[in-house]
Structures are given as structure tokens and as C-alpha cells.
């Protein structure tokens, strides 16, 4: 068996040691005689798995005590509706910052529940940079300000936390959560699907400040009501048990790597290898403004698009997979989440050089 270097944007590569441990424990978790998939979510075994996963996540992100950590379902796209249903709190509108494909989806969905004020947009610049804070037209009466901290498709990422006064800041962190330390107290709510940096698709993480919950719209499904889920330890409905178990193993792995400070250093080193090369050649290019380049998703283009297919074929032959860019942007995209080892990025840059030497 040989594992490929998997550059998929999501679902994405997981740490090999986590997959091995899950395989070993597949039939019999810790002498329980059951797979985690077969356990009652109310049994003592799963309750222990769940509690450990939550406590590790709290430790990694240093989540303050007055925040709830919820393990939900529905993905980040589900949250695009669940957030306004819970967070409007009697207010009529919310501010959204439009930085690309994922922001656009959030904006469109929120429009079903409230008036959406697009307070700033990167559209005119082709979504290649984050609009500077001083250009944002925020409404002090907004229910919240929504950002997407890392645009997985366009490859722009906030390397700063916006100041938004007393209005709660809400962030879709699906694709950069746990890639670096975050000051959770600066946010009212953080959410993300698990399948980029945490574990299997199906699990959705929500971290929300206590005082913001309990005022969901009456039509909110109970399973998507943060207060009801918080009061029931995320077990109002059956939670995605296997996803929570794998997430717990990934959290333990991140802790063993040295936590989020070490993770960030690792991610910076990987991204620098790629961006430094992209900046040193004319054969490839990065469309994104230097200050806003994502450490997780690196879109790049070949100068001669007619070579795209040959580039991808050669990459696959070398067991480097899923490098094709999103259909809305074209070109290539290398997603280099936490679990991508530096060897994978070194191999990619080596192949890019080799391809350039042959075709440049
Ligand atoms: C992947 C992704 C989503 C979509 O998540 P789903 O689990 O498919 O709902 C939303 N936002 C961002 C930033 C993403 O990377």
C-alpha cells in the first residue's frame, strides 16, 4: 500500500497515524467489543469519547469558559441558514463581507432570513484580496458581521482579525480552523465543516458565546437551535458519532505536534515553499495579493493553459492527486491543510520545476 499526496480541497487528507489508529480500533474500541460506529451515543463509552474531543478542542483553541462548543450536522452550508436563524436576535439585518465563492453562498442563504448588507466586497478585484477594514461600511445595528476567514476556492485568507465594535463577529472557518491560534474571544461565533482540517464530512463545529444563544427564530428546527443543542450537550439528536471520534483523534494528533503554534509554523513553512517558487518563475503564477494569500489553499495558473491537462496527468503519475482548480477559477489548486506533510509540498514543487524545465 502506498498513500498518495492528496491535495484535495475537501474532504481532505487526514493524518496517517489517525487513520491507522481508527483502523486498529475499528472492530473493538478499547475492549468494548464494539466499533465506535455501533455504540449508543448515550452509552458511557461514547460519552467519554465525546467529552474528550470537546475538551481537546477547547484546549487547542483556548476556548473561554463562556463559550459553548457544539458538534452539529449540516455542514457549513447548513450553517449559512442556521446562523441567521439563531443570531438575528430580533434584529432586522446582518452585515456580510464578500470575499469570494463561499461568502457569496453565505450571503445568498442569509437573504432568506434577513436583510443582508454587503458591507465590503472583493468582487471588483476578482476576489484576489481581502477588502481593507477601513473600506467596510458596517451598520452598528446589524445583528452580526459575517466573514469567511479563508476562501477555500479563491485562496484568500484573513491574516488579521477585524475590529467590528460591539457587533458580534461571525466567521466561517471551515478551511482554516485549527491551522493557527485564534483569539476566540474576538468572535461571537465560529463555525466550520469538519472535512478540511478536522475529520470526516458530516460533523460541523460551532463555537458560540453564551449570551448570543436562546433567541432563535421560532421556525428554527430544534436540531439546529444552538440553545437546545447546548442544553443537551449536542445530543438533542444523535450526533455524528464516528466523526466526533475521528475529530478527537485528530485533536490529539495536533496536540502531539505541539498545538496550534507549531501547526502554524508548519503551515507557514509549507506555504512558503510553494509561494516562493510561484513568485520566482514566469511559468506559473499566483493570482492572489501577497498579503492575503491563504496558507491552506494555493490556487495557481500555468502561463500556457493548454498544458494544464499534461500537468495534471504527470502529477497523477507521481501520485500527487486532486490538483485541478475549482471550475469557477480554473488552473490548479494545491490544498495543503494540517495533515499534508512538508514532503508532499516539496514533491509538488520538485515536479513543478521538472515540468517547467521540460515545457518552459
Ligand atoms: C467546504 C466549505 C464550505 C462547505 O461546507 P459543506 O460541509 O459542504 O456545507 C463552506 N465554507 C467554506 C469556507 C468551505 O471551505
CSV table of C-alpha atoms and ligand atoms in Angstrom, one decimal:
chain,number,residue,atom,x,y,z
A,1,UNK,CA,0.0,0.0,0.0
A,2,UNK,CA,1.3,3.5,-0.8
A,3,UNK,CA,-0.5,6.6,0.3
A,4,UNK,CA,-0.7,9.3,-2.3
A,5,UNK,CA,-0.1,13.0,-1.7
A,6,UNK,CA,-3.7,14.2,-1.7
A,7,UNK,CA,-4.1,17.9,-2.4
A,8,UNK,CA,-7.9,17.7,-2.3
A,9,UNK,CA,-9.7,20.9,-1.0
A,10,UNK,CA,-12.2,18.7,0.9
A,11,UNK,CA,-12.9,16.2,2.0
A,12,UNK,CA,-9.2,16.2,2.5
A,13,UNK,CA,-6.2,14.2,3.7
A,14,UNK,CA,-6.1,13.1,7.3
A,15,UNK,CA,-3.0,12.3,9.4
A,16,UNK,CA,-1.9,8.8,8.5
A,17,UNK,CA,-1.4,7.9,12.2
A,18,UNK,CA,-5.1,8.8,12.9
A,19,UNK,CA,-6.3,6.5,10.1
A,20,UNK,CA,-4.1,3.7,11.4
A,21,UNK,CA,-5.4,4.0,14.9
A,22,UNK,CA,-9.0,4.2,13.6
A,23,UNK,CA,-8.3,1.0,11.6
A,24,UNK,CA,-6.9,-0.8,14.6
A,25,UNK,CA,-9.9,0.2,16.7
A,26,UNK,CA,-12.5,-0.4,14.0
A,27,UNK,CA,-13.8,-3.7,15.3
A,28,UNK,CA,-13.3,-3.3,19.0
A,29,UNK,CA,-12.8,0.1,20.6
A,30,UNK,CA,-10.8,-0.3,23.8
A,31,UNK,CA,-12.1,-3.7,24.7
A,32,UNK,CA,-15.8,-2.6,24.4
A,33,UNK,CA,-16.4,-5.3,21.8
A,34,UNK,CA,-17.9,-2.7,19.5
A,35,UNK,CA,-16.9,-0.3,16.8
A,36,UNK,CA,-17.5,3.4,17.7
A,37,UNK,CA,-20.0,3.4,14.8
A,38,UNK,CA,-22.1,0.8,16.7
A,39,UNK,CA,-22.2,2.5,20.1
A,40,UNK,CA,-25.1,4.2,21.7
A,41,UNK,CA,-24.5,7.9,21.8
A,42,UNK,CA,-25.8,7.7,25.3
A,43,UNK,CA,-23.5,4.9,26.5
A,44,UNK,CA,-20.6,5.6,28.8
A,45,UNK,CA,-18.0,4.7,26.1
A,46,UNK,CA,-19.3,7.3,23.6
A,47,UNK,CA,-19.9,9.9,26.2
A,48,UNK,CA,-16.2,9.6,27.2
A,49,UNK,CA,-15.2,9.9,23.5
A,50,UNK,CA,-17.4,13.0,23.1
A,51,UNK,CA,-16.2,14.7,26.3
A,52,UNK,CA,-12.6,14.1,25.4
A,53,UNK,CA,-13.0,15.5,21.9
A,54,UNK,CA,-14.7,18.6,23.3
A,55,UNK,CA,-12.1,19.1,26.0
A,56,UNK,CA,-9.2,18.8,23.5
A,57,UNK,CA,-10.8,21.3,21.1
A,58,UNK,CA,-11.3,23.7,24.0
A,59,UNK,CA,-7.7,23.2,25.0
A,60,UNK,CA,-6.2,23.6,21.5
A,61,UNK,CA,-8.2,26.8,20.7
A,62,UNK,CA,-8.1,28.1,24.4
A,63,UNK,CA,-11.9,28.5,24.2
A,64,UNK,CA,-13.0,30.7,27.0
A,65,UNK,CA,-15.4,29.2,29.6
A,66,UNK,CA,-18.3,31.4,28.5
A,67,UNK,CA,-18.4,29.9,25.0
A,68,UNK,CA,-20.3,26.7,24.0
A,69,UNK,CA,-18.7,24.1,21.8
A,70,UNK,CA,-21.3,22.3,19.7
A,71,UNK,CA,-20.9,19.2,17.5
A,72,UNK,CA,-23.6,19.5,14.9
A,73,UNK,CA,-24.6,18.4,11.4
A,74,UNK,CA,-25.5,20.1,8.2
A,75,UNK,CA,-22.0,21.4,7.2
A,76,UNK,CA,-21.1,25.0,6.7
A,77,UNK,CA,-23.7,25.4,4.0
A,78,UNK,CA,-26.3,24.3,6.6
A,79,UNK,CA,-24.8,26.9,9.0
A,80,UNK,CA,-25.4,29.6,6.3
A,81,UNK,CA,-29.1,29.3,7.3
A,82,UNK,CA,-28.6,28.2,10.9
A,83,UNK,CA,-26.5,31.2,11.8
A,84,UNK,CA,-29.2,33.8,10.8
A,85,UNK,CA,-31.9,31.7,12.4
A,86,UNK,CA,-30.1,31.8,15.7
A,87,UNK,CA,-28.2,35.0,15.6
A,88,UNK,CA,-30.6,37.7,14.4
A,89,UNK,CA,-31.9,38.1,18.0
A,90,UNK,CA,-34.8,40.4,17.0
A,91,UNK,CA,-32.7,42.5,14.6
A,92,UNK,CA,-33.6,43.0,11.0
A,93,UNK,CA,-30.3,42.8,9.2
A,94,UNK,CA,-26.8,41.4,9.2
A,95,UNK,CA,-23.5,42.6,7.7
A,96,UNK,CA,-21.6,40.3,5.4
A,97,UNK,CA,-18.1,40.7,3.9
A,98,UNK,CA,-18.0,39.3,0.4
A,99,UNK,CA,-14.6,37.8,-0.3
A,100,UNK,CA,-15.4,35.0,-2.8
A,101,UNK,CA,-17.4,31.9,-3.6
A,102,UNK,CA,-18.1,30.8,0.0
A,103,UNK,CA,-19.1,34.3,1.1
A,104,UNK,CA,-21.4,34.6,-1.8
A,105,UNK,CA,-23.2,31.4,-0.8
A,106,UNK,CA,-23.5,32.6,2.8
A,107,UNK,CA,-24.9,36.0,1.6
A,108,UNK,CA,-27.4,34.3,-0.7
A,109,UNK,CA,-28.7,32.0,2.0
A,110,UNK,CA,-28.9,34.6,4.8
A,111,UNK,CA,-31.0,36.7,2.4
A,112,UNK,CA,-33.9,34.2,3.1
A,113,UNK,CA,-33.9,35.2,6.7
A,114,UNK,CA,-33.0,38.8,7.0
A,115,UNK,CA,-31.8,41.9,5.1
A,116,UNK,CA,-28.2,41.4,4.2
A,117,UNK,CA,-25.9,44.4,3.9
A,118,UNK,CA,-22.8,43.5,1.9
A,119,UNK,CA,-20.5,45.9,3.9
A,120,UNK,CA,-17.5,45.3,1.6
A,121,UNK,CA,-16.7,43.2,-1.4
A,122,UNK,CA,-13.7,41.9,-3.2
A,123,UNK,CA,-15.7,41.4,-6.4
A,124,UNK,CA,-14.2,44.3,-8.4
A,125,UNK,CA,-10.7,42.9,-7.8
A,126,UNK,CA,-11.8,39.5,-8.9
A,127,UNK,CA,-11.7,38.3,-5.3
A,128,UNK,CA,-7.9,38.3,-5.2
A,129,UNK,CA,-7.6,40.3,-2.0
A,130,UNK,CA,-9.5,41.0,1.3
A,131,UNK,CA,-11.1,44.4,1.3
A,132,UNK,CA,-9.2,46.5,3.8
A,133,UNK,CA,-11.1,47.1,7.1
A,134,UNK,CA,-11.3,50.9,6.5
A,135,UNK,CA,-13.4,50.3,3.4
A,136,UNK,CA,-16.1,48.4,5.2
A,137,UNK,CA,-19.5,50.1,5.6
A,138,UNK,CA,-20.7,48.5,8.8
A,139,UNK,CA,-24.1,49.1,10.3
A,140,UNK,CA,-23.9,49.5,14.1
A,141,UNK,CA,-27.4,48.0,14.3
A,142,UNK,CA,-26.5,44.8,12.4
A,143,UNK,CA,-27.2,41.5,14.3
A,144,UNK,CA,-23.6,40.4,13.4
A,145,UNK,CA,-20.8,40.8,10.9
A,146,UNK,CA,-20.1,37.7,8.9
A,147,UNK,CA,-16.7,36.8,7.4
A,148,UNK,CA,-15.2,33.8,5.7
A,149,UNK,CA,-11.7,33.6,7.3
A,150,UNK,CA,-10.3,31.5,4.4
A,151,UNK,CA,-11.9,31.3,0.9
A,152,UNK,CA,-11.2,27.8,0.0
A,153,UNK,CA,-11.8,28.3,-3.7
A,154,UNK,CA,-10.2,31.7,-4.3
A,155,UNK,CA,-7.3,31.2,-1.9
A,156,UNK,CA,-7.6,34.5,0.1
A,157,UNK,CA,-7.3,34.4,3.8
A,158,UNK,CA,-7.6,36.9,6.6
A,159,UNK,CA,-4.2,37.3,8.4
A,160,UNK,CA,-5.8,39.7,10.9
A,161,UNK,CA,-9.0,39.7,13.0
A,162,UNK,CA,-11.4,42.5,12.0
A,163,UNK,CA,-12.4,45.0,14.7
A,164,UNK,CA,-16.2,45.4,14.5
A,165,UNK,CA,-17.0,47.1,17.7
A,166,UNK,CA,-19.8,45.7,19.8
A,167,UNK,CA,-21.5,43.8,17.0
A,168,UNK,CA,-20.6,40.1,17.2
A,169,UNK,CA,-18.1,38.8,14.6
A,170,UNK,CA,-19.2,35.5,13.0
A,171,UNK,CA,-16.7,33.5,11.0
A,172,UNK,CA,-16.9,30.6,8.6
A,173,UNK,CA,-13.6,28.9,9.5
A,174,UNK,CA,-14.3,25.7,7.6
A,175,UNK,CA,-11.0,25.6,5.8
A,176,UNK,CA,-8.6,27.2,8.3
A,177,UNK,CA,-9.8,26.2,11.7
A,178,UNK,CA,-7.0,24.7,13.8
A,179,UNK,CA,-4.4,25.8,11.3
A,180,UNK,CA,-3.1,28.5,13.6
A,181,UNK,CA,-4.0,30.0,17.0
A,182,UNK,CA,-7.2,32.1,17.1
A,183,UNK,CA,-8.3,34.5,19.8
A,184,UNK,CA,-11.8,33.1,20.2
A,185,UNK,CA,-12.9,36.0,22.5
A,186,UNK,CA,-12.7,38.3,19.4
A,187,UNK,CA,-15.6,36.3,17.8
A,188,UNK,CA,-19.2,35.9,18.7
A,189,UNK,CA,-19.4,32.7,16.8
A,190,UNK,CA,-17.0,30.4,14.8
A,191,UNK,CA,-18.3,27.6,12.7
A,192,UNK,CA,-16.9,25.1,10.2
A,193,UNK,CA,-17.5,21.8,8.5
A,194,UNK,CA,-15.0,19.2,9.6
A,195,UNK,CA,-13.9,17.8,6.3
A,196,UNK,CA,-11.0,20.2,5.7
A,197,UNK,CA,-8.8,20.2,8.8
A,198,UNK,CA,-10.7,18.1,11.3
A,199,UNK,CA,-12.2,14.8,10.2
A,200,UNK,CA,-15.0,13.2,8.1
A,201,UNK,CA,-17.7,15.2,6.4
A,202,UNK,CA,-20.9,15.3,8.3
A,203,UNK,CA,-19.6,16.8,11.6
A,204,UNK,CA,-19.9,20.6,12.0
A,205,UNK,CA,-18.2,22.5,14.7
A,206,UNK,CA,-19.8,25.6,16.3
A,207,UNK,CA,-18.2,27.7,19.0
A,208,UNK,CA,-20.6,30.4,20.3
A,209,UNK,CA,-20.6,32.9,23.1
A,210,UNK,CA,-23.2,32.1,25.8
A,211,UNK,CA,-25.1,35.4,25.7
A,212,UNK,CA,-25.8,35.1,22.0
A,213,UNK,CA,-27.9,32.0,22.1
A,214,UNK,CA,-31.5,31.4,23.2
A,215,UNK,CA,-33.2,33.8,20.8
A,216,UNK,CA,-33.6,31.6,17.7
A,217,UNK,CA,-36.4,32.4,15.3
A,218,UNK,CA,-39.5,30.3,16.2
A,219,UNK,CA,-39.3,28.4,12.9
A,220,UNK,CA,-35.8,27.1,13.7
A,221,UNK,CA,-35.6,23.3,13.7
A,222,UNK,CA,-34.8,22.1,17.2
A,223,UNK,CA,-31.8,20.2,15.9
A,224,UNK,CA,-30.4,23.5,14.6
A,225,UNK,CA,-31.2,25.6,17.7
A,226,UNK,CA,-27.9,26.4,19.4
A,227,UNK,CA,-29.5,26.8,22.8
A,228,UNK,CA,-31.4,23.5,22.6
A,229,UNK,CA,-28.2,21.7,21.4
A,230,UNK,CA,-26.1,23.4,24.1
A,231,UNK,CA,-28.6,22.4,26.8
A,232,UNK,CA,-28.4,18.8,25.6
A,233,UNK,CA,-24.6,18.5,25.2
A,234,UNK,CA,-25.1,18.4,21.4
A,235,UNK,CA,-27.2,15.3,21.8
A,236,UNK,CA,-30.7,16.6,21.2
A,237,UNK,CA,-30.5,14.4,18.1
A,238,UNK,CA,-28.0,11.6,17.5
A,239,UNK,CA,-24.7,13.4,16.8
A,240,UNK,CA,-22.3,12.3,14.1
A,241,UNK,CA,-20.7,9.9,16.4
A,242,UNK,CA,-17.9,8.4,14.2
A,243,UNK,CA,-17.0,11.9,13.0
A,244,UNK,CA,-16.6,13.1,16.6
A,245,UNK,CA,-14.4,10.1,17.4
A,246,UNK,CA,-12.1,10.8,14.4
A,247,UNK,CA,-12.1,14.5,15.2
A,248,UNK,CA,-10.9,13.6,18.8
A,249,UNK,CA,-8.1,11.6,17.3
A,250,UNK,CA,-7.1,14.5,15.1
A,251,UNK,CA,-7.2,16.9,18.0
A,252,UNK,CA,-4.9,14.6,19.9
A,253,UNK,CA,-2.6,14.4,16.9
A,254,UNK,CA,-2.5,18.3,16.7
A,255,UNK,CA,-1.7,18.4,20.4
A,256,UNK,CA,1.1,15.9,19.9
A,257,UNK,CA,2.6,18.1,17.1
A,258,UNK,CA,2.9,20.9,19.6
A,259,UNK,CA,-0.6,22.5,19.3
A,260,UNK,CA,-1.7,25.4,17.1
A,261,UNK,CA,1.5,27.4,17.4
A,262,UNK,CA,3.5,24.5,16.0
A,263,UNK,CA,0.8,23.9,13.4
A,264,UNK,CA,1.0,27.4,12.2
A,265,UNK,CA,4.8,27.3,11.8
A,266,UNK,CA,4.5,24.0,9.9
A,267,UNK,CA,1.8,25.5,7.7
A,268,UNK,CA,3.8,28.7,7.0
A,269,UNK,CA,6.8,26.7,6.0
A,270,UNK,CA,4.8,24.6,3.6
A,271,UNK,CA,3.0,27.6,2.0
A,272,UNK,CA,6.3,29.5,1.7
A,273,UNK,CA,7.8,26.7,-0.4
A,274,UNK,CA,5.0,27.0,-2.9
A,275,UNK,CA,4.6,30.7,-3.0
A,276,UNK,CA,8.3,31.4,-3.1
A,277,UNK,CA,8.6,29.2,-6.2
A,278,UNK,CA,5.4,30.7,-7.8
A,279,UNK,CA,7.0,34.2,-7.4
A,280,UNK,CA,10.3,33.1,-8.8
A,281,UNK,CA,9.1,31.8,-12.1
A,282,UNK,CA,7.0,33.2,-15.0
A,283,UNK,CA,5.9,29.7,-16.0
A,284,UNK,CA,3.3,29.6,-13.1
A,285,UNK,CA,1.6,32.4,-11.3
A,286,UNK,CA,-0.5,33.0,-8.2
A,287,UNK,CA,-3.5,35.3,-8.7
A,288,UNK,CA,-3.8,36.3,-5.1
A,289,UNK,CA,-2.4,39.6,-3.4
A,290,UNK,CA,0.6,38.7,-1.4
A,291,UNK,CA,-0.7,40.0,1.9
A,292,UNK,CA,-3.9,37.9,1.7
A,293,UNK,CA,-2.6,34.6,0.4
A,294,UNK,CA,-4.1,31.5,2.0
A,295,UNK,CA,-1.8,29.1,3.9
A,296,UNK,CA,-4.3,26.3,3.2
A,297,UNK,CA,-5.4,26.6,-0.4
A,298,UNK,CA,-2.9,27.7,-3.0
A,299,UNK,CA,-4.5,28.3,-6.4
A,300,UNK,CA,-2.0,28.8,-9.3
A,301,UNK,CA,-2.1,29.0,-13.0
A,302,UNK,CA,0.2,27.8,-15.8
A,303,UNK,CA,1.1,30.6,-18.2
A,304,UNK,CA,0.1,28.3,-21.0
A,305,UNK,CA,-3.3,26.8,-20.2
A,306,UNK,CA,-3.0,24.3,-23.0
A,307,UNK,CA,-0.5,22.5,-20.7
A,308,UNK,CA,-3.0,22.0,-17.8
A,309,UNK,CA,-4.0,18.5,-18.8
A,310,UNK,CA,-0.4,17.3,-19.2
A,311,UNK,CA,0.5,18.9,-15.9
A,312,UNK,CA,-2.3,17.1,-14.1
A,313,UNK,CA,-1.5,13.8,-15.8
A,314,UNK,CA,2.1,14.0,-14.8
A,315,UNK,CA,1.1,14.8,-11.2
A,316,UNK,CA,-1.2,11.8,-11.0
A,317,UNK,CA,1.5,9.6,-12.4
A,318,UNK,CA,3.7,10.8,-9.5
A,319,UNK,CA,0.8,10.1,-7.0
A,320,UNK,CA,0.0,13.8,-6.4
A,321,UNK,CA,-3.7,13.9,-6.6
A,322,UNK,CA,-6.6,16.4,-6.8
A,323,UNK,CA,-4.6,19.4,-8.1
A,324,UNK,CA,-7.2,20.6,-10.6
A,325,UNK,CA,-8.5,24.0,-9.7
A,326,UNK,CA,-12.1,24.7,-8.9
A,327,UNK,CA,-14.3,25.0,-12.0
A,328,UNK,CA,-15.1,28.7,-11.2
A,329,UNK,CA,-11.4,29.7,-11.2
A,330,UNK,CA,-9.7,27.2,-13.4
A,331,UNK,CA,-6.0,26.4,-13.3
A,332,UNK,CA,-4.6,24.4,-10.4
A,333,UNK,CA,-5.2,24.4,-6.6
A,334,UNK,CA,-3.0,22.8,-4.0
A,335,UNK,CA,-4.8,22.4,-0.7
A,336,UNK,CA,-2.1,21.9,2.0
A,337,UNK,CA,-4.1,21.5,5.2
A,338,UNK,CA,-2.6,20.5,8.6
A,339,UNK,CA,-2.3,16.8,7.6
A,340,UNK,CA,-0.3,17.5,4.4
A,341,UNK,CA,3.3,16.7,5.3
A,342,UNK,CA,6.1,19.0,4.1
A,343,UNK,CA,7.4,16.2,1.9
A,344,UNK,CA,4.2,16.5,-0.1
A,345,UNK,CA,4.8,20.1,-0.9
A,346,UNK,CA,8.5,19.5,-1.6
A,347,UNK,CA,7.5,16.8,-4.0
A,348,UNK,CA,5.0,19.1,-5.7
A,349,UNK,CA,7.5,21.9,-6.1
A,350,UNK,CA,10.0,19.4,-7.4
A,351,UNK,CA,7.5,18.3,-10.0
A,352,UNK,CA,6.6,21.8,-11.0
A,353,UNK,CA,10.2,22.6,-11.6
A,354,UNK,CA,10.7,19.5,-13.6
A,355,UNK,CA,7.5,20.3,-15.7
A,356,UNK,CA,8.8,23.8,-16.3
A,357,UNK,CA,12.2,22.6,-17.4
A,358,UNK,CA,10.5,20.3,-19.9
A,359,UNK,CA,7.9,22.7,-21.3
A,360,UNK,CA,9.2,26.2,-20.4
B,1,LIG,C1,-16.1,23.5,2.3
B,1,LIG,C2,-16.6,24.8,2.7
B,1,LIG,C3,-17.9,25.0,2.9
B,1,LIG,C4,-19.0,24.0,2.6
B,1,LIG,O1,-19.1,23.1,3.6
B,1,LIG,P1,-20.2,21.9,3.5
B,1,LIG,O2,-19.8,21.0,4.5
B,1,LIG,O3,-20.2,21.4,2.1
B,1,LIG,O4,-21.5,22.5,3.8
B,1,LIG,C5,-18.3,26.3,3.3
B,1,LIG,N1,-17.4,27.2,3.6
B,1,LIG,C6,-16.1,27.0,3.4
B,1,LIG,C7,-15.2,28.2,3.7
B,1,LIG,C8,-15.7,25.8,3.0
B,1,LIG,O5,-14.3,25.6,2.8
